[in-house]
Coordinates of C-alpha atoms in Angstrom, one line a residue:
X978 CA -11.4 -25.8 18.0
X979 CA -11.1 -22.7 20.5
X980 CA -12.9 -21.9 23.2
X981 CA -14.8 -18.5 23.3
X982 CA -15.7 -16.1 25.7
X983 CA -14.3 -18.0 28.2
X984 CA -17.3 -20.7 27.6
X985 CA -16.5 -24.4 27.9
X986 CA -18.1 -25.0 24.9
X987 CA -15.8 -24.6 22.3
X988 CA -16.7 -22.9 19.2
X989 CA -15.1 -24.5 15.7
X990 CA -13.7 -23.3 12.5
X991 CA -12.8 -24.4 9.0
X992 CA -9.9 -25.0 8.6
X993 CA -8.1 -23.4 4.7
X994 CA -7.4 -25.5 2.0
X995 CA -3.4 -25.6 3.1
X996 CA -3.5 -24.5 6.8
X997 CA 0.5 -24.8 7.1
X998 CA 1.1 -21.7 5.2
X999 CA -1.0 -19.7 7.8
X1000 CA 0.3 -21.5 10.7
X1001 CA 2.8 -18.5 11.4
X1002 CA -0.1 -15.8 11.5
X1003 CA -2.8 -17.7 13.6
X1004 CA 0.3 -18.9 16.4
X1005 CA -0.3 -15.4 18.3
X1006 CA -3.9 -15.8 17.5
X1007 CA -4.7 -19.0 19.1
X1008 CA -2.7 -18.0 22.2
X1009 CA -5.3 -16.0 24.1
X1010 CA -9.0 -15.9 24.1
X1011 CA -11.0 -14.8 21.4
X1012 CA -12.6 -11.1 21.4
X1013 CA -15.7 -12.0 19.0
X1014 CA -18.0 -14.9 18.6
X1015 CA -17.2 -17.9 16.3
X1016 CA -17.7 -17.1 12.5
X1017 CA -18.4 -20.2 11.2
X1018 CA -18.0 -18.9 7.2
X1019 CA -14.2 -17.7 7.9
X1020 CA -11.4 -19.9 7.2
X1021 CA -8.5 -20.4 9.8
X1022 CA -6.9 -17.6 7.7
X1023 CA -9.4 -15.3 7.0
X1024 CA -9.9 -14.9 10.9
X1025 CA -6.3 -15.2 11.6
X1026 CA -6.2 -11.9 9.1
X1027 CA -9.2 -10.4 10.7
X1028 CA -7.4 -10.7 13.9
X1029 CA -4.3 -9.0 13.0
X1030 CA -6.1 -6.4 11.4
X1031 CA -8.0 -5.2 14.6
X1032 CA -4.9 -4.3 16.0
X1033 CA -3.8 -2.0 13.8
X1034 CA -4.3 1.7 15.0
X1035 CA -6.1 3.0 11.6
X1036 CA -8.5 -0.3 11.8
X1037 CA -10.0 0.0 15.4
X1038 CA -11.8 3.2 15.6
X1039 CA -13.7 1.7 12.5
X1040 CA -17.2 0.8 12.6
X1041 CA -18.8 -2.9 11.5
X1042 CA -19.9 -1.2 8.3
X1043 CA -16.6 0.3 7.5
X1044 CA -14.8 -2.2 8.1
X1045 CA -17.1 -4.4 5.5
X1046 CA -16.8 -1.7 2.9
X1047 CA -13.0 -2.0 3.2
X1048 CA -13.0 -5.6 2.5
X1049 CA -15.3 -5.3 0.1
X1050 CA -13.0 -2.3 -1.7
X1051 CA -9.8 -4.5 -0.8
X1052 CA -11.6 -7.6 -3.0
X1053 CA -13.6 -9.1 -0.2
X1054 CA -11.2 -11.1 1.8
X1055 CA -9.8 -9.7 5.4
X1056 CA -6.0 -11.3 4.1
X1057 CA -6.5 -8.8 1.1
X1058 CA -7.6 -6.2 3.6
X1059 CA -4.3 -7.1 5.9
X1060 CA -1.9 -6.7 2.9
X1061 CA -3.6 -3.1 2.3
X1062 CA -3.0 -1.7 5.8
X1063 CA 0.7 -3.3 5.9
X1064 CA 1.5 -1.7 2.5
X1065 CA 0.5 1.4 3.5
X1066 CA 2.3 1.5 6.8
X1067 CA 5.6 0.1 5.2
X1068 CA 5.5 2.8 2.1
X1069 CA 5.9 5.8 4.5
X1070 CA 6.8 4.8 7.7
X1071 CA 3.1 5.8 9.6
X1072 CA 3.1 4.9 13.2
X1073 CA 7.0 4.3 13.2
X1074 CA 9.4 7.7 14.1
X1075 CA 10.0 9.5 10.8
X1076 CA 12.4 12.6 9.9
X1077 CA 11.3 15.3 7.0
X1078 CA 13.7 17.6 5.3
X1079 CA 11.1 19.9 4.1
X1080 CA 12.3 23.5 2.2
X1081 CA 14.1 25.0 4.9
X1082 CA 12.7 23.3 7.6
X1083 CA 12.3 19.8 9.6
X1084 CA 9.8 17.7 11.1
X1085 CA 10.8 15.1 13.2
X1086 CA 7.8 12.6 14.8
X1087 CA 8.8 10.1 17.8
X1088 CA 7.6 6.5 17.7
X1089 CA 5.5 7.7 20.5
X1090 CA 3.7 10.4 17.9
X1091 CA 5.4 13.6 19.4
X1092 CA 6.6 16.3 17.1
X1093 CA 10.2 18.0 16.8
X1094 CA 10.6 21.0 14.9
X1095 CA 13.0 23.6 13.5
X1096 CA 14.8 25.5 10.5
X1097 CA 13.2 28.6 8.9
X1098 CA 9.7 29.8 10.5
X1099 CA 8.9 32.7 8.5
X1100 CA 5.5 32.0 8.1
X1101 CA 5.1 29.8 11.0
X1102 CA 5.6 26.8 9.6
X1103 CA 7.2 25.6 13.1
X1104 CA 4.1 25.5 15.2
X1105 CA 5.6 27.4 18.1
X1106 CA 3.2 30.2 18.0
X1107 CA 6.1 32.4 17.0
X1108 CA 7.8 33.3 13.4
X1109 CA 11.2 32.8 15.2
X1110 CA 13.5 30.9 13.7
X1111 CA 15.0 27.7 15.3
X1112 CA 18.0 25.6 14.7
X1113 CA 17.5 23.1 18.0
X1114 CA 14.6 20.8 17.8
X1115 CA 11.5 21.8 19.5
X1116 CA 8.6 19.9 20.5
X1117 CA 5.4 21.3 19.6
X1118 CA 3.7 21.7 22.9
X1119 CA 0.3 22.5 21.6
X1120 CA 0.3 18.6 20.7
X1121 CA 0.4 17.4 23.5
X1122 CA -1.9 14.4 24.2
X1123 CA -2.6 14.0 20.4
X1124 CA -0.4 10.8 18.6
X1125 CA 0.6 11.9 15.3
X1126 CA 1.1 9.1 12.4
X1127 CA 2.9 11.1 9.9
X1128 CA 4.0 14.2 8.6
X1129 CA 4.3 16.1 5.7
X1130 CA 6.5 19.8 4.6
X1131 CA 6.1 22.2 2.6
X1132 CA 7.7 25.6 1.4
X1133 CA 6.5 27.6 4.2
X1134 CA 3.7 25.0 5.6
X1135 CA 3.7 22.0 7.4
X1136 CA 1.0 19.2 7.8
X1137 CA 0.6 16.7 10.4
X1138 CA -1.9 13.7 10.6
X1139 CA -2.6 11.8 14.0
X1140 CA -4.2 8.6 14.9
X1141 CA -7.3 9.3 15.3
X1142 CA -7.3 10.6 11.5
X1143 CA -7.1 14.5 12.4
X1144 CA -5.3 16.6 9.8
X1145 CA -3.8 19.8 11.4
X1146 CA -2.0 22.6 9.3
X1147 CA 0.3 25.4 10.0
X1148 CA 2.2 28.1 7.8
X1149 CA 1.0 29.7 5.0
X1150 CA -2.4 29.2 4.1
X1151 CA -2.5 29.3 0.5
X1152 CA -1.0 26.6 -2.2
X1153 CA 0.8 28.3 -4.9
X1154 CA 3.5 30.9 -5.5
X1155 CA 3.3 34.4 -5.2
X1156 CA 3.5 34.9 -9.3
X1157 CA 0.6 33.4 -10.0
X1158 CA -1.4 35.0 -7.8
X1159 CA -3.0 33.4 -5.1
X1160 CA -0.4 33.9 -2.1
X1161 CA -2.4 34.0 1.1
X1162 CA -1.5 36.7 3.5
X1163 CA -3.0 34.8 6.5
X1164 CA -0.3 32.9 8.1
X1165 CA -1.2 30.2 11.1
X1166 CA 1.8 29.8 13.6
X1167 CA 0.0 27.2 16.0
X1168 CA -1.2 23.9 14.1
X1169 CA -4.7 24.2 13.8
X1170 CA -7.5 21.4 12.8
X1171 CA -8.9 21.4 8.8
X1172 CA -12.4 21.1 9.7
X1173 CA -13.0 20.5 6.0
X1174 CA -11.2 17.0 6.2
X1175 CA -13.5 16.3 9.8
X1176 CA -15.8 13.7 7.8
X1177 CA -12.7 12.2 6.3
X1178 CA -9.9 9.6 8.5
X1179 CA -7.2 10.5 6.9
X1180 CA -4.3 8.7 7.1
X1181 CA -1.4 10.5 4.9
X1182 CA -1.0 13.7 3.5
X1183 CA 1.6 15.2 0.4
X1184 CA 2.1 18.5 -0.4
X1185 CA 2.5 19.6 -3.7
X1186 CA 3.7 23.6 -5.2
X1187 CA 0.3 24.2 -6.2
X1188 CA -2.1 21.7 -4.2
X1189 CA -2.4 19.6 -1.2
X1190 CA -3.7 15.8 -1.5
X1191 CA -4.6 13.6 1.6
X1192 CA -5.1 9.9 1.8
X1193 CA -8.1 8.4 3.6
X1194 CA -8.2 5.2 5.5
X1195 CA -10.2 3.4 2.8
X1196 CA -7.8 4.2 0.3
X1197 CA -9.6 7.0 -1.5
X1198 CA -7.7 10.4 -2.6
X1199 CA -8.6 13.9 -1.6
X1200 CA -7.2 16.9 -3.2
X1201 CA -7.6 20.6 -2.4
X1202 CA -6.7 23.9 -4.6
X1203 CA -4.8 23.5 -8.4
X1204 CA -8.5 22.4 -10.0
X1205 CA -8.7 25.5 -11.9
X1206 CA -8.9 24.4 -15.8
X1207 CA -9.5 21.0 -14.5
X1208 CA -5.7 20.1 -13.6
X1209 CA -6.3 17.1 -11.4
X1210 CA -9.5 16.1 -12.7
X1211 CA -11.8 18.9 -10.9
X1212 CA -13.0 22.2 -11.2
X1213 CA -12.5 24.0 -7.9
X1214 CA -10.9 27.6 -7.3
X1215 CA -6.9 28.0 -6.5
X1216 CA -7.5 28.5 -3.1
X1217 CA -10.2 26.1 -2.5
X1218 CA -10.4 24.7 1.1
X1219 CA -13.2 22.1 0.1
X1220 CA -11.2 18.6 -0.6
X1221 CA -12.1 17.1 -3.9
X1222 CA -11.9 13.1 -4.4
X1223 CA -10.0 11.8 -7.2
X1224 CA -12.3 9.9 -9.4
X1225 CA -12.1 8.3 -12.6
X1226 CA -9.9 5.2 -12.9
X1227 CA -9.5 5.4 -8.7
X1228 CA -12.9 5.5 -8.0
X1229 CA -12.9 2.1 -6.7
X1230 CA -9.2 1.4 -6.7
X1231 CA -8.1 1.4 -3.1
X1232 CA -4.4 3.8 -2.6
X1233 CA -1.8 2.7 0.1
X1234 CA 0.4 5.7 -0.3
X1235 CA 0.3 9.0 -2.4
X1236 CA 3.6 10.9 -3.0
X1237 CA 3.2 14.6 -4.5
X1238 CA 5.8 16.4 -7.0
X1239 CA 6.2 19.8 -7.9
X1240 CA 3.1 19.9 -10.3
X1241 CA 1.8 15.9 -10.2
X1242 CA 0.9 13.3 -7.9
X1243 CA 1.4 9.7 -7.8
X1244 CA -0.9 7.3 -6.6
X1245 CA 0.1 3.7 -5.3
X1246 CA -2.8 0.9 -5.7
X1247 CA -3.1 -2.0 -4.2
X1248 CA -5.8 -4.3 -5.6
X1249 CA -6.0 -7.9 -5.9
X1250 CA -4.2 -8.5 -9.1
X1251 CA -1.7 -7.0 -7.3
X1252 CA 0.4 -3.1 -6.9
X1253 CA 0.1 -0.9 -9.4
X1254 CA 0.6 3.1 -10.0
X1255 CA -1.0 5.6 -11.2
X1256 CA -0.3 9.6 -12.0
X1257 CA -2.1 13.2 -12.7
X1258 CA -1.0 16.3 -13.6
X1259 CA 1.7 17.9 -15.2
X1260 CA 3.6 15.8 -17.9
X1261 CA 6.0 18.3 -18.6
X1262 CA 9.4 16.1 -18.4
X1263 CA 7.7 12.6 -18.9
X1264 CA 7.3 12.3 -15.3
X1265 CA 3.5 10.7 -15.6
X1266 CA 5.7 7.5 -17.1
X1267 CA 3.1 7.5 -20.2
X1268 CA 5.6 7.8 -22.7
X1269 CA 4.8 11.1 -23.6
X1270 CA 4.7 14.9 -22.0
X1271 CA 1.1 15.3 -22.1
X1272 CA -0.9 16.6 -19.0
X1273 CA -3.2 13.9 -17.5
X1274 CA -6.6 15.8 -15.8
X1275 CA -7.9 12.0 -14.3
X1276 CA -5.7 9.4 -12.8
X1277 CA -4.4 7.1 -15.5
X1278 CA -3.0 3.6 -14.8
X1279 CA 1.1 3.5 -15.8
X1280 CA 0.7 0.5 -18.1
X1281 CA 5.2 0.1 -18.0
X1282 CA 5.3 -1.7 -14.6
X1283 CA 3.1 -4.2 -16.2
X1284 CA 5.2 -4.8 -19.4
X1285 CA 8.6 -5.0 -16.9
X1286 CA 6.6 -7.6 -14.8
X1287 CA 7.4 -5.2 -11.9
X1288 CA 5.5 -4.6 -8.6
X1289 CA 5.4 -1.7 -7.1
X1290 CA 6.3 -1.6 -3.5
X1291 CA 7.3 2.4 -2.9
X1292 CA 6.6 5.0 -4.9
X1293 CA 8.6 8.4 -4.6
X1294 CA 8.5 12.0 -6.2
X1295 CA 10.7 14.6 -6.8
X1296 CA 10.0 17.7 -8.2
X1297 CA 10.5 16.6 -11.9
X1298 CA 11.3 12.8 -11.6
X1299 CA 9.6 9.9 -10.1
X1300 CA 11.6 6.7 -8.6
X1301 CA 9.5 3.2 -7.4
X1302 CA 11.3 0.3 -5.7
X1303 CA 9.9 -3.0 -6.5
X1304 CA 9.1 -6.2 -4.5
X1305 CA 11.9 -8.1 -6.1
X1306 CA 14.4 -4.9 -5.1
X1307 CA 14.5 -3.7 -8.9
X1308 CA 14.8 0.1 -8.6
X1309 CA 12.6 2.1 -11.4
X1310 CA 13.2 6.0 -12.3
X1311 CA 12.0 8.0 -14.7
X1312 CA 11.1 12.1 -15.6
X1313 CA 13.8 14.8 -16.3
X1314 CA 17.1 13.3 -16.0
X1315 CA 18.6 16.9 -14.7
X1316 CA 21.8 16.2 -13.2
X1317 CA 21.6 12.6 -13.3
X1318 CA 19.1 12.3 -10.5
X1319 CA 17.5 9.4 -12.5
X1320 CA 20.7 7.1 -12.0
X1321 CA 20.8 6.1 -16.2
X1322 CA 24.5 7.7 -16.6
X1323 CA 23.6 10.3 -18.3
X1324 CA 21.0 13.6 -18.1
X1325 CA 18.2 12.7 -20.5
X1326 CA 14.5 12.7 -20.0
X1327 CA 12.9 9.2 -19.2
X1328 CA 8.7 8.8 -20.4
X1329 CA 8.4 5.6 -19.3
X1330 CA 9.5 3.9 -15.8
X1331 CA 13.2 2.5 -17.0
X1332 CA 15.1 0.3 -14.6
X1333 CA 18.4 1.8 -13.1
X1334 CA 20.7 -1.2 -14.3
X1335 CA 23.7 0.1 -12.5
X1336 CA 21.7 -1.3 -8.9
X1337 CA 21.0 -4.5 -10.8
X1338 CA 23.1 -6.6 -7.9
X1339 CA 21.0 -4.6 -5.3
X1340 CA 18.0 -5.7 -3.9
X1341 CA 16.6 -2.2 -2.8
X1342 CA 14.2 -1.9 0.1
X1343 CA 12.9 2.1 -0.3
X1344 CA 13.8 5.2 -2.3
X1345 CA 13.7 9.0 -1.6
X1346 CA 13.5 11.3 -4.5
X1347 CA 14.5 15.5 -3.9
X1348 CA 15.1 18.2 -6.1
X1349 CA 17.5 16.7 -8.9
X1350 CA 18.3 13.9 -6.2
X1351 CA 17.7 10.5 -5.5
X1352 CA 18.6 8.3 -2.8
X1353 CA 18.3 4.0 -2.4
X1354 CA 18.0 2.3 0.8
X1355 CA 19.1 -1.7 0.5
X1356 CA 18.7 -4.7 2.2
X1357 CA 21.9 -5.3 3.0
X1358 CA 21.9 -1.9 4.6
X1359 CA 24.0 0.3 2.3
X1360 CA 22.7 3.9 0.8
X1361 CA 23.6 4.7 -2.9
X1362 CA 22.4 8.7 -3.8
X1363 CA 22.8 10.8 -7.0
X1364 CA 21.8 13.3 -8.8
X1365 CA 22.5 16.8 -8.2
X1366 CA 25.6 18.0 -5.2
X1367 CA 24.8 21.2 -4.9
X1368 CA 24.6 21.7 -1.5
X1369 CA 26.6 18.6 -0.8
X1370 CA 23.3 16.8 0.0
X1371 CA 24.3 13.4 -1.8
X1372 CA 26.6 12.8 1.1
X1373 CA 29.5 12.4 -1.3
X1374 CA 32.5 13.9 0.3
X1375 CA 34.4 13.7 -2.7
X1376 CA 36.9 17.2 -1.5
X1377 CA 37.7 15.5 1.7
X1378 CA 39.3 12.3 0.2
X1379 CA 41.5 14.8 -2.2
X1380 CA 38.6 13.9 -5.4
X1381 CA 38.1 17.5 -6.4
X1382 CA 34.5 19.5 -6.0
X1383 CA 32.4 18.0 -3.3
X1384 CA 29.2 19.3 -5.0
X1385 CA 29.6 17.9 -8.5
X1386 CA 26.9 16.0 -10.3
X1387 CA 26.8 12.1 -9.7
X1388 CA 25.0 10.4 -13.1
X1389 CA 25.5 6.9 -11.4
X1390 CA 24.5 4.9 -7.9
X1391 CA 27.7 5.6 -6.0
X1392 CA 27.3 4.3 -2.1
X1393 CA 27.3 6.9 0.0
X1394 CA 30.4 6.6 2.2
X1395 CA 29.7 8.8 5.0
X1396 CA 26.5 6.8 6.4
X1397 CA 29.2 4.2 6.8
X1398 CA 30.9 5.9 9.3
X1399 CA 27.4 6.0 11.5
X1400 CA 27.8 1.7 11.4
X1401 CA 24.1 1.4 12.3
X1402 CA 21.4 0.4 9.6
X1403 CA 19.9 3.4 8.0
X1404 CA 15.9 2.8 7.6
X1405 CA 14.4 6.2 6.2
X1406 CA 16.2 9.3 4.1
X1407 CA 14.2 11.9 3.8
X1408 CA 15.1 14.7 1.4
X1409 CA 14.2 18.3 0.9
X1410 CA 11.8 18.4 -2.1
X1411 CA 11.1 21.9 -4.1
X1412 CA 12.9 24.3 -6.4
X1413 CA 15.6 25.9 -4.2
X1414 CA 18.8 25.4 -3.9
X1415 CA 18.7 24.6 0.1
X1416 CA 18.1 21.1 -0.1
X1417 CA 19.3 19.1 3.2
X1418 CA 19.0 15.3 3.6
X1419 CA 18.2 13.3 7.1
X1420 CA 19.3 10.1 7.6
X1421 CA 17.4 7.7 10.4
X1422 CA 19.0 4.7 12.1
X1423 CA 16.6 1.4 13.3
X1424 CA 17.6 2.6 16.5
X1425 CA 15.9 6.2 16.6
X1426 CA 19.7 7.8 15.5
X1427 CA 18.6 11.0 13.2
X1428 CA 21.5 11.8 11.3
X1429 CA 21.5 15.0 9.0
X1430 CA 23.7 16.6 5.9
X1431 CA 23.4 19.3 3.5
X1432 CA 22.2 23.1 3.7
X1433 CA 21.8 24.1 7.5
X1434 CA 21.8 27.9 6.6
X1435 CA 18.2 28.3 8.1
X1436 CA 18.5 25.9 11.1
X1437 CA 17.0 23.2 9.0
X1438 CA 19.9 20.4 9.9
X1439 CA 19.2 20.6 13.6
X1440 CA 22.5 21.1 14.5
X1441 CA 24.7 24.2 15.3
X1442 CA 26.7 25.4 12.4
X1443 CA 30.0 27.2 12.8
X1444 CA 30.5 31.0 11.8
X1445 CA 30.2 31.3 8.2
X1446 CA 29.4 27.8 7.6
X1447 CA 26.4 27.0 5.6
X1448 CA 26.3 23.5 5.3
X1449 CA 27.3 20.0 6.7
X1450 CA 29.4 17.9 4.5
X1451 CA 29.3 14.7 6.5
X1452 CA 26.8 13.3 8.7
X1453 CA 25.7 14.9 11.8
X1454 CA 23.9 13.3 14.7
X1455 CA 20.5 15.4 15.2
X1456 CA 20.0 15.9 19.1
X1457 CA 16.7 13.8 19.6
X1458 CA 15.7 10.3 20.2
X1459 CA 13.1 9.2 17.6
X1460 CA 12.3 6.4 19.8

């Protein structure tokens, strides 16, 4: 019974079938007056869901009908729609500060949505209106007023995605390399808004070598660009600007996070039976997790996760391998083994998700995935990395305590030492993603503390290098308060 409107006549609803295990969710609910009239076909839970729904940022600027259509796409219950919008906000941190290590540059968002930038601005990619390259961390003033959500690099771009479901876009203006021939020569050094995406709320964006996907709040994928010979499942032009939805198998199949490699993209599901993941693109490697190297034009479902009795919870890409941490903590990795970055102890190739058994007395809580590199965040706090040192990115200052070559190859899970020193608990590493051989990792504190290591060469690190030094061996506190 709860009174509505203010009106002393009370209005009344069912109550579930076991109303103890949604006591906790409807105590904040049932302190305040209602906002809506009495539904008499919701349970105690269902409204208790709704509820907690409206308050979150991508939710309120729906209309009735959209927000119908998402429950109807989430399996037609608001607590189904609630576990959607959660999993999507926990996978990639949106509307919670956040740190990128892009290719030689950084983006750094505030809890508050403001933007930081710095490192290499060749082709703008800094959004300062210059091509001027910066190693202390500038806010973008041109942003100013607009709350972005999240953030995404890329060699020589950068996209940004605000909470009204605006996409903006700055840098080069093309989506492949020069040798294949479709290098734009228009470069855009103030962010600017993709009026294709204007119909579209997106809510996450991931950039790829040769395209550029973006997530929409009903869980729907859009790609643009790389559809020539039908490589991700549509036949558009290199440089297309029109966004193309993923169809096929995720044509109803609602997405709470994408993450984009070098030449593939990874799409995580969440649907009533529960998370699941899907890939297209290149299969070069085995990093589709099919069990073989084929190329997959439309989305296909990677059936392993199933047969490991595994659920997806984070999904990451690097440029050749693939990592997922599941709900139990079980870490998953798979793709070219290159350096060790898959964790197995050794440098072979992977087809199918295989758990990293070394972190089998770790209960993981989020992965990042670089160049050869991975890095696991746990519960308990502690970071493990490996993979490829080249650039003494892993954070494994191996020289220092008298261990020999600070840049060697790690094949196992080895905790990174370093982040100990910083004796706060890391929530997000970000690390740089592509080809080169500048890679640079951030590390960010539950305080706001941004902590960065690696290449700094182009200003990328956000702090002020020595003569002759190119990199940072151990971690450096970043100037800026993420909160």
């Amino acid at each position: 019974v709860r009174h509505c409107f203010g009106d002393s006549s009370p209005g009344e609803f069912p109550l579930a079938a076991n109303p103890s295990i949604v006591l906790h969710a409807t105590c904040s609910f049932f302190r305040r007056p209602a906002n809506f009239t009495p539904d008499y076909e919701l349970s105690i839970s269902e409204l208790a869901a709704l509820d907690i729904c409206q308050k979150r940022a991508i939710f309120k600027p729906m209309t009735d009908e959209e927000c119908q259509n998402l429950k109807r796409k989430c399996g037609g219950s608001w607590k189904l729609a609630l576990r959607f919008l959660l999993a999507g906000e926990a996978c990639c941190r949106r509307e919670k500060s956040q740190a990128i290590a892009g290719p030689a540059h950084s983006i750094a968002v505030t809890s508050t949505g403001v933007v930081y930038s710095f490192g290499s601005n060749t082709s703008g990619q800094l959004g300062h209106g210059t091509m001027e390259e910066e190693w202390r961390p500038q806010q973008i003033r041109s942003l100013r007023g607009i709350r972005i959500i999240q953030a995404a690099a890329g060699a020589g771009r950068t996209m940004l995605v605000s909470d009204a479901g605006r996409v903006y876009a700055f840098g080069k203006d093309s989506f492949g390399e020069a040798e294949f021939g479709v290098q734009g020569t228009k470069l855009v050094a103030t962010p600017q808004l993709i009026e294709s995406l204007r119909d579209i709320f997106v809510v996450q964006t991931a950039i790829g070598n040769f395209f550029t996907a973006v997530l929409s709040r009903e869980g729907r994928v859009y790609t643009f660009s790389w559809g020539k010979d039908r490589k991700l499942g549509h036949q558009t032009e290199p440089n297309d600007v029109e966004p193309q939805p993923l169809l096929g198998a995720l044509e109803d199949v609602p997405i709470v996070q994408i993450a984009a490699g070098y030449c593939y993209l990874l799409c995580l599901a969440c649907q009533p039976s529960g998370m699941s993941v899907y890939s297209v693109g290149c299969g070069l490697g085995g990093k589709l997790g099919h069990g073989s190297r084929m190329d997959e034009k439309h989305p296909r479902l990677i059936e392993q996760f199933r047969l490991l009795n595994l659920q997806p919870m984070v999904v990451a890409t690097g440029a050749w391998h693939a990592a997922v941490v599941a709900r139990d903590g079980r870490v998953c990795t798979w793709g070219w083994g290159r350096y060790g970055c898959l964790g197995h102890g050794n440098e072979e190739c992977e087809s199918v998700p295989k758990v990293v058994e070394a972190l089998s007395k770790v209960k993981a809580v989020h992965v990042a995935t670089g160049d050869y590199t991975t890095f696991v965040l746990s519960e308990d706090g502690d970071v493990y990395s490996f993979g490829c040192g080249e650039s003494a990115s892993l954070g494994h200052n191996t020289a220092a305590e008298g261990q020999g070559n600070r840049h060697a190859n790690v094949l196992s899970p080895e905790v990174v030492k370093s982040l100990k020193q910083v004796k706060e608990k890391v929530v997000q590493i970000s690390l740089t993603n592509s080809i080169h051989w500048n890679a640079h990792t951030f590390a960010l504190t539950e305080s706001g503390k941004l902590y960065a290591f690696g290449a700094g060469d182009k200003g990328q690190l956000g702090v002020e290098l020595m003569n002759n030094q190119t990199e940072r061996v151990n971690p450096e506190r970043v100037d800026i308060d993420l909160e």
